[in-house]
PDB file of C-alpha atoms in Angstrom:
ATOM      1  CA  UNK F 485       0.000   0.000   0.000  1.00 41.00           C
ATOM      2  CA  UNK F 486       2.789   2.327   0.343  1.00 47.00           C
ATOM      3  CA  UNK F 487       4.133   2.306  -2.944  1.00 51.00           C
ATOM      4  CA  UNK F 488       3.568   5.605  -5.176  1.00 53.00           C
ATOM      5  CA  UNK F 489       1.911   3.663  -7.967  1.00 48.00           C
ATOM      6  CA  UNK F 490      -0.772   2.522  -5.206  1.00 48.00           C
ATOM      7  CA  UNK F 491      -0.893   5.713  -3.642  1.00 53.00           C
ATOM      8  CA  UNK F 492      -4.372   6.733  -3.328  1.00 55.00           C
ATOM      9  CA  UNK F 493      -5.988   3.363  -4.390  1.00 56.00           C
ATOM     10  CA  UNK F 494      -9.126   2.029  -1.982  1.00 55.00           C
ATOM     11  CA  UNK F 495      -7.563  -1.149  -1.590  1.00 56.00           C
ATOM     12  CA  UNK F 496      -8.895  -1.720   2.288  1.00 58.00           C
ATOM     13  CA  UNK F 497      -9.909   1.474   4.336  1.00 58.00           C
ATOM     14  CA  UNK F 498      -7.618   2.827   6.662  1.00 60.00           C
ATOM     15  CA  UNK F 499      -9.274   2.004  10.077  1.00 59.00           C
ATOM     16  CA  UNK F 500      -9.303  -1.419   8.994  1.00 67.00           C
ATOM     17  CA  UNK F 501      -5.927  -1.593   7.985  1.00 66.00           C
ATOM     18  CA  UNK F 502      -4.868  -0.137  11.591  1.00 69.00           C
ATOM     19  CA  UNK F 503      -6.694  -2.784  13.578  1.00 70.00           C
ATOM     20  CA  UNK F 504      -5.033  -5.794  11.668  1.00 70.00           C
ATOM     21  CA  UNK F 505      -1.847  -7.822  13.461  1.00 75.00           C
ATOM     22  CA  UNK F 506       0.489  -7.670  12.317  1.00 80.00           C
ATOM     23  CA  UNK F 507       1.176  -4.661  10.077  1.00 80.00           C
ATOM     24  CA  UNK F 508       4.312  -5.217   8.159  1.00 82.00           C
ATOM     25  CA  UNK F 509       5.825  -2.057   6.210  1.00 82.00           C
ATOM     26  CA  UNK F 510       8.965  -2.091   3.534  1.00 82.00           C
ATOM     27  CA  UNK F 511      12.169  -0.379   3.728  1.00 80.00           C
ATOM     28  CA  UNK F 512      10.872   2.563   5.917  1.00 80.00           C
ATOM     29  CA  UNK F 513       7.473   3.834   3.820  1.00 77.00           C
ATOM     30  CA  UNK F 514       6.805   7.058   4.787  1.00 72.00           C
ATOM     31  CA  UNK F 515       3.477   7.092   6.690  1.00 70.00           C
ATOM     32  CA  UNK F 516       2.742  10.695   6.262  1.00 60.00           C
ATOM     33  CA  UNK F 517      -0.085  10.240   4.431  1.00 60.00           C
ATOM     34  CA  UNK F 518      -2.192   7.944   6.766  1.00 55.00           C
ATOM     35  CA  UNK F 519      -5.376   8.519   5.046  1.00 62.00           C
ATOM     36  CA  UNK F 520      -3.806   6.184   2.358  1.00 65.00           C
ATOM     37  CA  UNK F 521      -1.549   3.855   4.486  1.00 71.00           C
ATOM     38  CA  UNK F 522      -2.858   4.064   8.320  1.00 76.00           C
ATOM     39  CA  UNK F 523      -0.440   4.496  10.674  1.00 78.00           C
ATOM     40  CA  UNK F 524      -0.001   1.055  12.738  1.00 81.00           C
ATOM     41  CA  UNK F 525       3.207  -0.419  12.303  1.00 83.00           C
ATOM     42  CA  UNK F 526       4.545  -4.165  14.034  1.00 86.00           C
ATOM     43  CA  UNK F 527       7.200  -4.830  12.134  1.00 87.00           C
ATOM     44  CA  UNK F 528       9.357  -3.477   9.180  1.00 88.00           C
ATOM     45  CA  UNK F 529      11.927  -4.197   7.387  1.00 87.00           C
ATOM     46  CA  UNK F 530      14.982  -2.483   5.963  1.00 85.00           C
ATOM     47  CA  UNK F 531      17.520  -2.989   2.863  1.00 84.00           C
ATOM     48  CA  UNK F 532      20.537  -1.712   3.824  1.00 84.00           C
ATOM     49  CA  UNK F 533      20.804  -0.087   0.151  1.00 85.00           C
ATOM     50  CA  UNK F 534      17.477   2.607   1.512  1.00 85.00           C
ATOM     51  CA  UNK F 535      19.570   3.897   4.134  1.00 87.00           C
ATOM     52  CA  UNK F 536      22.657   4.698   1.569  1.00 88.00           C
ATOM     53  CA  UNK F 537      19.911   6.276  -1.008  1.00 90.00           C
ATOM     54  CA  UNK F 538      17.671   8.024   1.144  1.00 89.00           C
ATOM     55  CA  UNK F 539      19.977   9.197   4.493  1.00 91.00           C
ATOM     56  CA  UNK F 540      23.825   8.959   2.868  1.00 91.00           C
ATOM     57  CA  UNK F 541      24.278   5.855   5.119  1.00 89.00           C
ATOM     58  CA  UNK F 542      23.693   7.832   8.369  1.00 90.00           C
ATOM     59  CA  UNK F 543      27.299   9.476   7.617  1.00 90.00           C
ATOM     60  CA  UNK F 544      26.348  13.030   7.951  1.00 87.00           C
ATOM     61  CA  UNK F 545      23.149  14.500   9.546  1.00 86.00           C
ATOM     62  CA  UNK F 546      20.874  12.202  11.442  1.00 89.00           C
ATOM     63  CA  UNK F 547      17.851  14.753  11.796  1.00 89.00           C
ATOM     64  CA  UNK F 548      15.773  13.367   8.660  1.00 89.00           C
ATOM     65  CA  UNK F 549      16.447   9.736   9.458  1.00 90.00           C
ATOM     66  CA  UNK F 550      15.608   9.964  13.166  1.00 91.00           C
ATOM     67  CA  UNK F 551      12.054  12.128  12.026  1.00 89.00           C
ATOM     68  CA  UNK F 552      11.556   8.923   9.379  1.00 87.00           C
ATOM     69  CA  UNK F 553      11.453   6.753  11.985  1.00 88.00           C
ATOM     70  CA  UNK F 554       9.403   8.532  14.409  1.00 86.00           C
ATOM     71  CA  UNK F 555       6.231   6.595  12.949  1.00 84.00           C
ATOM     72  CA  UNK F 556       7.750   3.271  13.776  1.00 85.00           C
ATOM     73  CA  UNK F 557       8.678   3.851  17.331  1.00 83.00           C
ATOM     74  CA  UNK F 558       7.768   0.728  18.907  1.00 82.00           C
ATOM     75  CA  UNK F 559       8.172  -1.600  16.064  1.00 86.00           C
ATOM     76  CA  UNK F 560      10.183  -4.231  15.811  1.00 89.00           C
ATOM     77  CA  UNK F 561      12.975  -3.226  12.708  1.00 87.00           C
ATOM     78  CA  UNK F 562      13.833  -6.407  10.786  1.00 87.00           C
ATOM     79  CA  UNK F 563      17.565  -5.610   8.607  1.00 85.00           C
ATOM     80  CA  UNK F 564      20.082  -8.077   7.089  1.00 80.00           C
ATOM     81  CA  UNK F 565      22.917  -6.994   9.021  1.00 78.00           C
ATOM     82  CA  UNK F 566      25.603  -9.465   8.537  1.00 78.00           C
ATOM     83  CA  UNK F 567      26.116 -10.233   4.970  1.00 75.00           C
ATOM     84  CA  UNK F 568      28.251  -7.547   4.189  1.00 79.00           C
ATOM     85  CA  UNK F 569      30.658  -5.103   6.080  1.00 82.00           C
ATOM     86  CA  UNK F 570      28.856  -2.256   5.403  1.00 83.00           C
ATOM     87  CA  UNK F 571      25.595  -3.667   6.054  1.00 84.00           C
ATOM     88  CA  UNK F 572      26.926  -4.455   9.884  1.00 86.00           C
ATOM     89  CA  UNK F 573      27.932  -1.147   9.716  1.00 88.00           C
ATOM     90  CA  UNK F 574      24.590   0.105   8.785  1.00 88.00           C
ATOM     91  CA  UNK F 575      23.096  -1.523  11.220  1.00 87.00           C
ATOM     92  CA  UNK F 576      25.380  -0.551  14.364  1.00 89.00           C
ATOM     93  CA  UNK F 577      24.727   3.291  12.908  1.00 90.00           C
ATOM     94  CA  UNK F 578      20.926   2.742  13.409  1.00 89.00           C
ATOM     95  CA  UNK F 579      20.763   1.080  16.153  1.00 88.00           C
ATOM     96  CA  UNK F 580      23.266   4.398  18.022  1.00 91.00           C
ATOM     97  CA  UNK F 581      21.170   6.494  16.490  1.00 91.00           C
ATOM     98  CA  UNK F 582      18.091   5.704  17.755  1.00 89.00           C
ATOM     99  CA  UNK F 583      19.725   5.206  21.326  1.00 90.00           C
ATOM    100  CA  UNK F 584      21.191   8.790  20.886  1.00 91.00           C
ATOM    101  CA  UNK F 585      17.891   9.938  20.773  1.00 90.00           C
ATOM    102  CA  UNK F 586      15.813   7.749  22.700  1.00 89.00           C
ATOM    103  CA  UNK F 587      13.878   5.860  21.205  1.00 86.00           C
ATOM    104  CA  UNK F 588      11.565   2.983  21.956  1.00 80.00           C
ATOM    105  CA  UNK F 589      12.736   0.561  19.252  1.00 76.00           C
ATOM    106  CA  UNK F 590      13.589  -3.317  19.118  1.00 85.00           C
ATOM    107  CA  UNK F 591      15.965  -4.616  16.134  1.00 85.00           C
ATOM    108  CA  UNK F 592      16.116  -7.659  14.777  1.00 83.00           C
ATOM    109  CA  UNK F 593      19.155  -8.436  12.816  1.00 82.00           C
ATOM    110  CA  UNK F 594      19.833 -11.774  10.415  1.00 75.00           C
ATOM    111  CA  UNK F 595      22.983 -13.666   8.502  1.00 69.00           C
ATOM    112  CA  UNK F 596      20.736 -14.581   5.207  1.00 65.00           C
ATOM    113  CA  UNK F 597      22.416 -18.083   5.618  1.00 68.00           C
ATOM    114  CA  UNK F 598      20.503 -18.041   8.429  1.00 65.00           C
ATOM    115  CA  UNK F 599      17.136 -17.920   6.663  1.00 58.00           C
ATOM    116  CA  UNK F 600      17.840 -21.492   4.910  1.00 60.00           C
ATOM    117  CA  UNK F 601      17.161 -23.616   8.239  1.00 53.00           C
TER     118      UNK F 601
END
């Protein structure tokens, strides 16, 4: 539902969308427009490559990725950390981040090998 080309589709109204479990969101959708997408939010996940395109890999201001993730404050954050260097890095940068400015956030990181058993 977040995607641009669905953006403003009736696909399921939003107050129904809000009461389901879970609510999974991709690679940090914005949820500004919550008359499209609702709001709710369980668990999303994260490609490392959206946090190189959209916040420069967390290497310079933080400001617009911390105010990104204020919608998924208590959501568990699901991200491939460990099959590659810089994803690990990635990761490690989020996770300070968000502890830098408080937040109320559980991560959840995976090997992909790990995904096979």
């Amino acid at each position: 539902r977040s995607s641009d080309l669905l953006h403003h589709t009736p696909v399921l109204p939003t107050a129904q969308l809000d009461y389901r479990t879970p609510v999974e969101r991709f690679n940090l959708a914005p949820l500004n427009s919550t008359n499209d997408v609702g709001k709710k939010v369980d668990l999303a996940t994260v490609n490392p490559i959206t946090l190189i395109d959209r916040f420069q890999g967390l290497n310079s201001r933080r400001k617009a990725f911390v105010e990104a993730m204020q919608p998924y404050q208590k959501s568990l954050i699901v991200m491939s950390a460990f099959s590659h260097e810089l994803h690990a890095q990635l990761f490690f940068k989020i996770y300070y981040t968000l502890e830098d400015f408080d937040f109320d956030l559980n991560m959840l990181s995976f090997h992909p090998a790990d995904r096979k058993s």
